[in-house]
XYZ file of C-alpha atoms in Angstrom:
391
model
C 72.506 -63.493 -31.709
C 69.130 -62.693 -30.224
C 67.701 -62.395 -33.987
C 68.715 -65.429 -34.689
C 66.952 -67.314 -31.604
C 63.924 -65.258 -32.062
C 63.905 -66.516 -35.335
C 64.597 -70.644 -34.297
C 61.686 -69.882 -31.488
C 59.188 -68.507 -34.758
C 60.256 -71.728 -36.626
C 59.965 -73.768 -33.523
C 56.460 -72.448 -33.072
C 55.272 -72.715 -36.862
C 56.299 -76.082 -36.858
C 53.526 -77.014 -34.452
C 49.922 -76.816 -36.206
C 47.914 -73.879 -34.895
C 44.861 -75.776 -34.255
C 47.106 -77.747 -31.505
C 48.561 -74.254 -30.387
C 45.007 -72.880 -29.890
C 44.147 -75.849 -28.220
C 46.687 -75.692 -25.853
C 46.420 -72.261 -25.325
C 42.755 -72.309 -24.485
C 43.479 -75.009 -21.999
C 45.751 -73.398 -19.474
C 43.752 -70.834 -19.273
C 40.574 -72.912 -18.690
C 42.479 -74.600 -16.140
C 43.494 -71.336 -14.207
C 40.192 -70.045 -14.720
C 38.631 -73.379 -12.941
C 41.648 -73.290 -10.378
C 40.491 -69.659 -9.091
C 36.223 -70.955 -9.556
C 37.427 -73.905 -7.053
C 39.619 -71.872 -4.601
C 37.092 -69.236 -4.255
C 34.160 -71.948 -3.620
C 36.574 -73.201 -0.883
C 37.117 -69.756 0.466
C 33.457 -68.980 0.255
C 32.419 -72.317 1.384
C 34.448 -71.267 4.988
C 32.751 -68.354 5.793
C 29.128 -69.633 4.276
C 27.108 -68.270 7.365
C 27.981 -64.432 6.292
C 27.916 -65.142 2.548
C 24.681 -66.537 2.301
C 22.989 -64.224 4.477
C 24.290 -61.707 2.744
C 23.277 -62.802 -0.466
C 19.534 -62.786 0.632
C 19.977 -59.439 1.935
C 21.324 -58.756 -1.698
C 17.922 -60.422 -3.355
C 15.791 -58.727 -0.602
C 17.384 -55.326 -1.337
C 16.614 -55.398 -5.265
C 12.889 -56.121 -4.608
C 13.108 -53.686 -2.071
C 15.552 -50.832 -3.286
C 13.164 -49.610 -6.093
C 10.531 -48.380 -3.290
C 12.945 -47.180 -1.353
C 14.155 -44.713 -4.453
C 10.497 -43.695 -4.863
C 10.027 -42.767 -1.631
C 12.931 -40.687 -1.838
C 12.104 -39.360 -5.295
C 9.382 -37.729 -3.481
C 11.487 -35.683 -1.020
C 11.378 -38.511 2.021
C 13.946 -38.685 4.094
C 16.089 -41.932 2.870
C 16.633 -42.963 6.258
C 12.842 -42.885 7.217
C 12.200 -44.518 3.824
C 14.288 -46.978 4.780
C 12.391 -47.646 8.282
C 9.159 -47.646 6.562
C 9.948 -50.208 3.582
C 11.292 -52.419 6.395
C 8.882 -51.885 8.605
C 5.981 -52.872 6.267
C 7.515 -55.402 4.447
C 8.413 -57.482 8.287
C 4.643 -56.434 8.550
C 3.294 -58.257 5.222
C 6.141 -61.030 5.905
C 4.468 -61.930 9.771
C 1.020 -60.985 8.593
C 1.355 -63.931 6.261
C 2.890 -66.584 8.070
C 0.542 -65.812 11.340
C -2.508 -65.893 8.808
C -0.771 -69.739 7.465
C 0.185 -71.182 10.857
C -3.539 -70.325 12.445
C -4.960 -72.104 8.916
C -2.495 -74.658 9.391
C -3.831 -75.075 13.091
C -7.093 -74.734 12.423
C -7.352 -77.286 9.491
C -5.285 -80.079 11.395
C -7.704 -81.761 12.899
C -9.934 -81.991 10.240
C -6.831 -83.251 8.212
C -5.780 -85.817 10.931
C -9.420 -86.983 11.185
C -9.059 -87.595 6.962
C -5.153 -89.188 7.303
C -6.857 -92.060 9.664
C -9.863 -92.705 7.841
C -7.892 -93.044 4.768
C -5.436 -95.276 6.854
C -8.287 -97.501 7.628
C -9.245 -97.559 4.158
C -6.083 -98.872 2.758
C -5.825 -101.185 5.740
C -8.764 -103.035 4.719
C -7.950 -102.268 0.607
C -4.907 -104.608 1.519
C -6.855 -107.439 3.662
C -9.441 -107.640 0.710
C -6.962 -107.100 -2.080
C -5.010 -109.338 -3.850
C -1.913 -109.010 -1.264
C -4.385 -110.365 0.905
C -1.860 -108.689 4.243
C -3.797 -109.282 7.443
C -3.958 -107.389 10.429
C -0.758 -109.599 12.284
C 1.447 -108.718 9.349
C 0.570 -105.255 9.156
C 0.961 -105.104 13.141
C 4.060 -106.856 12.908
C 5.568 -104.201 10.262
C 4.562 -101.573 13.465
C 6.504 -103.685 15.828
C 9.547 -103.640 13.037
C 9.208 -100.027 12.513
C 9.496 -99.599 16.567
C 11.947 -101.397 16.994
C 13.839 -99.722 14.103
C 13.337 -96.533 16.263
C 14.414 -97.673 19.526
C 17.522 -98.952 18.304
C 18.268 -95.741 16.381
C 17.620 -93.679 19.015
C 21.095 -92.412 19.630
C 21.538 -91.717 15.798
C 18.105 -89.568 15.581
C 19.068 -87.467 19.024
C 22.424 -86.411 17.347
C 20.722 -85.422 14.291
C 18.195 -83.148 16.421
C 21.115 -81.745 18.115
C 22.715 -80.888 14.885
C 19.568 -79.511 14.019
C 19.245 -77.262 17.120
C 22.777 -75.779 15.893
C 21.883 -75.740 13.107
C 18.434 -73.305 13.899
C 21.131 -71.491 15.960
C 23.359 -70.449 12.793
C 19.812 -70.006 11.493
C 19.256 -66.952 13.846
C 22.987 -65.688 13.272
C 21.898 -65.271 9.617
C 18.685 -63.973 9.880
C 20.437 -61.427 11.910
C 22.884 -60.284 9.625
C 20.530 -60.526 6.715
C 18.481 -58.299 8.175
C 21.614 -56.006 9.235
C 23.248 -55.663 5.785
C 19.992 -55.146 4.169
C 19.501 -52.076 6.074
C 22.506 -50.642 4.973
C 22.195 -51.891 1.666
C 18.820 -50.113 1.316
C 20.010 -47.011 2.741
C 23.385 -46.739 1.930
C 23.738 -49.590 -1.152
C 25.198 -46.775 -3.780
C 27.880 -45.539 -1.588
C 29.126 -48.959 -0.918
C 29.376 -50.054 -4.540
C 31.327 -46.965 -4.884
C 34.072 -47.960 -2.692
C 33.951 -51.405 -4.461
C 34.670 -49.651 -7.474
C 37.510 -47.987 -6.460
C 39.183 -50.750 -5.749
C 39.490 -51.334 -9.406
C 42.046 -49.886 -11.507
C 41.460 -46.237 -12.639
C 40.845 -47.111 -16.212
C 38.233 -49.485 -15.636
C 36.303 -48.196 -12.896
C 33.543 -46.385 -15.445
C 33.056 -50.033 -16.965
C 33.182 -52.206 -14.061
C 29.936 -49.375 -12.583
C 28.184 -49.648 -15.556
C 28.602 -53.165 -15.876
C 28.219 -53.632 -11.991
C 24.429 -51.615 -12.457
C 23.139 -53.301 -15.485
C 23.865 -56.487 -13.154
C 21.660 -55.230 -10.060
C 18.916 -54.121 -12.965
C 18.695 -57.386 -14.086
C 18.607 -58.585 -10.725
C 15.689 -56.081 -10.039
C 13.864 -57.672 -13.227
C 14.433 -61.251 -11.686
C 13.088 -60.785 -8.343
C 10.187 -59.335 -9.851
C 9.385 -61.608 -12.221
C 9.851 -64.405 -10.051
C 7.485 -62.568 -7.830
C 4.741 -62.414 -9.902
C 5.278 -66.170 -11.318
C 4.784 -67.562 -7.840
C 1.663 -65.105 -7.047
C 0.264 -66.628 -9.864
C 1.546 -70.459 -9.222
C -0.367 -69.805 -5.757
C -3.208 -68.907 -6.713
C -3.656 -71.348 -9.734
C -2.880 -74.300 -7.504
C -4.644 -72.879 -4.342
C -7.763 -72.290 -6.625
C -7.924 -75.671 -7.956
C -7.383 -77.074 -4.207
C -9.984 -74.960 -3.074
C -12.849 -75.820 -5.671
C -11.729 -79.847 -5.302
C -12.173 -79.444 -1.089
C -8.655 -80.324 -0.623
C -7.777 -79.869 3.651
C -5.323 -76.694 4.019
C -5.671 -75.212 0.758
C -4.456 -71.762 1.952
C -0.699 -73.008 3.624
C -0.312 -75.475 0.464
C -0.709 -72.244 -2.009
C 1.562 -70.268 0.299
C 4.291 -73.451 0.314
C 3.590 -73.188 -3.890
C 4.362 -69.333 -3.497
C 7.961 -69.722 -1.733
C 8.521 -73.069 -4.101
C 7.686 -70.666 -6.926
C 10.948 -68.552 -5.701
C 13.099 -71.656 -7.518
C 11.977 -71.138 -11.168
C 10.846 -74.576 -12.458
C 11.783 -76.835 -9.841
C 9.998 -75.158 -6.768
C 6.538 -74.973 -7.864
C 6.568 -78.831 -9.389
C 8.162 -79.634 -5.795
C 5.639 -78.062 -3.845
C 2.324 -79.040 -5.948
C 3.790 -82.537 -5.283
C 3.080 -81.688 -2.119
C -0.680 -80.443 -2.695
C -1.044 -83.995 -4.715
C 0.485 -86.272 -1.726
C -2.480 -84.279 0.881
C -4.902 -85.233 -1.554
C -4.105 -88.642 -1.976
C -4.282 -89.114 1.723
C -7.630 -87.482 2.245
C -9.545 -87.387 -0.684
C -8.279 -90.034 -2.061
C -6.765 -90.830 -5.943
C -9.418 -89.485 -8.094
C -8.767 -85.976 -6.470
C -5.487 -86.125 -6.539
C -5.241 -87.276 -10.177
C -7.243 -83.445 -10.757
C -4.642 -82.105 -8.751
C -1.698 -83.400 -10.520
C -3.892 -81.887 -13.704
C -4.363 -78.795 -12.199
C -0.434 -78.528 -11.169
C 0.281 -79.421 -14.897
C -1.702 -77.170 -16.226
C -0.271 -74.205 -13.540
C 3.364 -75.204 -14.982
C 2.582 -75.216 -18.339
C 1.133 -72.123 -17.919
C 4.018 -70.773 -16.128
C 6.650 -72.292 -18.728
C 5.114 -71.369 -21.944
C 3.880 -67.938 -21.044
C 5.073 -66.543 -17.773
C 8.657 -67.876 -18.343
C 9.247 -66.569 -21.598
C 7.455 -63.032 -21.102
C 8.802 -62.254 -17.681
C 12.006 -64.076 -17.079
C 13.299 -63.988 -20.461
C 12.713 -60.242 -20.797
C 14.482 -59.531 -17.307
C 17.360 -61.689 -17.225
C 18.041 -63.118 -21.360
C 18.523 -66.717 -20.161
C 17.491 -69.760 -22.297
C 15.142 -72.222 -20.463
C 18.177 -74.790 -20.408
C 20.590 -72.244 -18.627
C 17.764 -71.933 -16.071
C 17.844 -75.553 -15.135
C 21.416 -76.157 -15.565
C 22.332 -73.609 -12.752
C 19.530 -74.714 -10.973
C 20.660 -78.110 -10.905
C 24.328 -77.372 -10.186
C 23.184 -74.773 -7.267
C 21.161 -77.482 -6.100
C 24.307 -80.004 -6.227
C 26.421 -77.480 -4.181
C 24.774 -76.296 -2.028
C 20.922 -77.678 -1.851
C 18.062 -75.722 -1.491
C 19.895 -72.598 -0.864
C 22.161 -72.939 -3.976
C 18.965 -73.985 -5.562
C 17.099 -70.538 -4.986
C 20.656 -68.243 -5.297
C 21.684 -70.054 -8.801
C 19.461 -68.091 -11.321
C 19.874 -64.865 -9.658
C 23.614 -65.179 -9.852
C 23.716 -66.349 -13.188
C 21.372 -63.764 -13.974
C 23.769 -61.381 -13.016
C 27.279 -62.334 -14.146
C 25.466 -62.370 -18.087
C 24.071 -58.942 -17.656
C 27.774 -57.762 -16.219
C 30.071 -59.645 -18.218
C 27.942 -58.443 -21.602
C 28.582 -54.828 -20.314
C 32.140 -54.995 -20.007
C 32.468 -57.221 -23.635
C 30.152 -54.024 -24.977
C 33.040 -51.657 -25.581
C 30.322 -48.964 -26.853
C 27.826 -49.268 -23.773
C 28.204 -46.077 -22.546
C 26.140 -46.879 -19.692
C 22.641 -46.305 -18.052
C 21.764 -43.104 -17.471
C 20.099 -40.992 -14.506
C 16.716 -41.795 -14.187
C 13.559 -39.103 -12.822
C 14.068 -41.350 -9.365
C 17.705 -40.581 -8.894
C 17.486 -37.071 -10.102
C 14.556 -36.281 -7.809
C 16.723 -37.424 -4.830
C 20.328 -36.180 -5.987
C 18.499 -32.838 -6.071
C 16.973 -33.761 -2.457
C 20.095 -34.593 -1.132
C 22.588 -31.907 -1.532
C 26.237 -33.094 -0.540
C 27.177 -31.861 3.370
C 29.329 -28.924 3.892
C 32.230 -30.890 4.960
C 32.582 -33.601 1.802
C 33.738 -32.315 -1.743
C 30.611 -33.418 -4.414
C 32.054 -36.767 -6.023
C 31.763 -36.808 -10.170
C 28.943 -37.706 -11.528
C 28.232 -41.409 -12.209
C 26.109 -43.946 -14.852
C 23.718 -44.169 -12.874
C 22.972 -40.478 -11.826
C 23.555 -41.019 -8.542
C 26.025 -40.371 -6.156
């Protein structure tokens, strides 16, 4: 009896063309699979103020966690090689915006001295032009653009509350950024560990290796992007520089955190640069500027790109700019600058758990130097050994 309606179910199911039953096959799943993406955006999208903090802390740590490992390589305590990464990098980090808000300071004047000269300018450009606008009308567009103001009033102190939150939340985050990355610096192996024993026995080996060729290609991507901003910076801030451009130093320093969003940062910021120029130098400058930002991106897309990025995280050009633009979607600037690095990651770790014959990174002179260093404590049985040659 049950042969027989195994057999009609067989017939049942050959009847149907296989192209149709792959079809329909493929789609369920897709649609569970973008059920679970959209449930876990909502999930994440609740509890946003510890995720993206966190995630930073994550980016920090891989430009970071290599120094760390050096320093312990070489018999330093991890702790106090902990303290002394963070200690210098907070250094570098307030040594360089103190050094771009006094050139900001010290510059504005100069560059509001510039803004109204040009204003006059293009006053009397458009009495003597062919709009032929006269002083009443432009005074009268003042008087509209007052008025505008008064009568928004209410709407614009609401939105500077909400911004006062929202610098509150700021602090929260910059809090427990700074918190996890601590531990994550000092700590960061021993915590994957317990991650990866929540997985099932069988699988915990490839989820670590996959899981570490992830945070390696995460280590290549901060890096890389690294250097392609240094260089952004001081392409753009050169060319500023040479043309006499007003606050030439805090516009290469805006290029060098644009140049943290591959692509789309650095063309935001130069449009920056090219707007200054306009204003004070007028269009001929900033027609050289807009060369010399071309020039910087080609530069950056043709050469850097390919022979930094490519190498460290084995993305096409168009996957770069599709997450970019999604991230951006989602979540603005933020999911602008976390996109790449996530993308970067999920290839590296999903092509280590497809490889069935990776058999995983092995120990390098770092991690020995410091497994030997650090000896397990009297009281806690040695744990096996793992990919990565650390424990």
């Amino acid at each position: 009896m049950n042969g027989s309606k195994i057999a009609e179910r067989d017939d049942a199911a050959s009847a149907i063309p296989r192209v149709l039953r792959v079809s329909a096959a493929l789609s369920w799943r897709t649609l569970v699979i973008l059920g679970a993406v959209y449930v876990l955006g909502l999930v994440l999208g609740q509890i946003y103020v510890v995720v993206i903090p966190v995630a930073i802390a994550l980016l920090l740590s891989a430009l970071l966690a290599p120094v760390v490992s050096w320093l312990a390589a070489r018999r330093v305590p991890r702790a106090l090689a902990t303290a002394l990464v963070l200690i210098g990098g907070l250094a570098v980090v307030g040594g360089v915006l103190t050094f771009v808000i006094n050139a900001f300071i010290a510059g504005f004047p100069d560059l509001q001295r510039q803004v109204i000269a040009s204003l006059t300018a293009l006053k009397s450009s458009l009495a003597e032009g062919p709009l032929h606008i006269n002083d009443a009308q432009i005074d009268a567009f003042l008087q509209q653009a007052q008025d505008w103001l008064q009568a928004n009033q209410a709407v614009l102190t609401s939105g500077a509350l909400s911004t006062a939150g929202t610098f509150g939340n700021f602090l929260t985050g910059l809090v427990l950024a700074l918190f996890t990355l601590i531990f994550f610096l000092h700590d960061g192996r021993r915590v994957w560990l317990f991650v990866t024993g929540l997985a099932p026995k069988h699988v915990r080996h490839k989820v670590d290796v996959a899981g570490c060729r992830g945070f390696e290609s995460l280590v290549g991507y901060v890096r890389a992007t690294a250097l392609v901003a240094v260089v952004d910076a001081l392409g753009i801030g050169l060319g500023l520089v040479v043309l006499g451009v007003p606050l030439a130093i805090p516009l290469a320093a805006l290029v060098f955190l644009g140049g943290f969003v591959p692509i789309v940062g650095a063309v935001a910021s130069g449009s920056v640069a090219v707007l200054v120029a306009l204003v004070t130098k007028g269009w001929v400058t900033a027609l050289i500027v807009i060369g010399v930002v071309l020039l910087v991106q080609q530069l950056e897309g043709n050469v850097l790109q390919p022979l930094l990025l490519g190498r460290a995280v084995q993305l096409h050009a168009l996957a770069v700019v599709l997450a970019i633009s999604i991230g951006a979607v989602v979540s603005g600037i933020i999911g602008a600058l976390l996109a790449v690095p996530l993308v970067a990651v999920l290839n590296a770790s999903i092509r280590s758990l497809l490889d069935d014959e990776e058999e995983g990174p092995g120990p390098t002179p770092e991690q020995e130097a410091e497994e030997a260093a650090e000896p397990p404590e009297d009281d806690e049985e040695p744990e096996p050994a793992t990919p990565t040659g650390d424990r």
